[in-house]
XYZ file of C-alpha atoms in Angstrom:
78
model
C -13.799 -1.715 -11.597
C -10.580 -3.016 -12.201
C -10.683 -5.895 -9.975
C -14.029 -7.009 -11.015
C -12.671 -6.338 -14.955
C -9.722 -8.263 -15.206
C -10.485 -11.051 -11.877
C -9.042 -10.594 -8.612
C -6.037 -12.829 -9.104
C -4.713 -10.887 -12.279
C -1.538 -9.959 -11.423
C -0.565 -5.836 -11.192
C 2.630 -5.047 -8.836
C 6.074 -7.360 -9.631
C 9.692 -6.522 -7.758
C 12.147 -8.224 -6.839
C 12.583 -8.265 -3.884
C 8.458 -9.943 -3.024
C 7.258 -10.765 -6.440
C 3.630 -10.353 -7.789
C 1.315 -9.755 -6.488
C -2.687 -9.552 -7.340
C -5.434 -7.426 -6.811
C -6.651 -9.779 -3.740
C -3.435 -9.509 -2.359
C -2.297 -6.275 -2.567
C -5.964 -5.412 -1.422
C -5.686 -6.974 2.125
C -2.472 -6.323 2.238
C -3.510 -2.526 2.452
C -5.909 -3.005 4.493
C -3.964 -4.838 7.226
C -1.309 -2.074 7.936
C -4.517 0.751 6.837
C -5.387 -0.627 10.243
C -1.948 -0.761 12.048
C -1.474 2.387 10.911
C -5.574 3.494 12.682
C -3.886 1.997 15.833
C -0.446 4.499 15.999
C -1.535 7.093 14.391
C -4.838 9.622 14.833
C -7.223 10.731 11.820
C -5.664 13.320 8.715
C -2.158 12.671 10.498
C 0.574 13.270 7.753
C 2.515 9.459 7.782
C 6.279 9.939 6.020
C 7.059 6.603 4.141
C 10.989 6.446 3.480
C 10.898 2.909 1.301
C 12.965 1.653 -2.058
C 10.197 1.430 -5.198
C 8.851 -1.676 -3.907
C 6.010 -3.264 -3.728
C 5.695 -2.327 -0.090
C 5.631 1.795 -1.166
C 2.222 0.641 -3.482
C 1.142 -1.327 -0.387
C 1.348 1.019 2.742
C 0.501 3.921 0.592
C -2.931 2.627 -0.206
C -2.944 0.987 2.920
C -2.858 5.074 4.474
C -5.573 6.237 2.643
C -7.684 3.497 3.614
C -6.525 4.389 7.284
C -8.487 7.297 5.621
C -4.496 9.340 6.684
C -1.971 11.421 4.777
C 1.449 9.201 3.414
C 3.648 11.999 2.752
C 6.693 10.095 0.764
C 10.406 11.025 1.860
C 12.763 10.178 -1.684
C 14.681 7.757 -0.702
C 16.983 7.429 -2.739
C 18.033 11.114 -1.013
């Protein structure tokens, strides 16, 4: 995969609030969130995500996917 080819410390996300994330931080953070989502939701449950455009959206989306949950993206700007 990309993390293997480029390196786990390669930056892949950046925003003005939380700074830069590399592959390693993304996958660790997403898995931590995924475990929390598993604890508070049912398998295959749709989970609404209402977040501004920032690194947290990607972490939440990947975390939900790793927990076998469906992400229902809600427009933050509406």
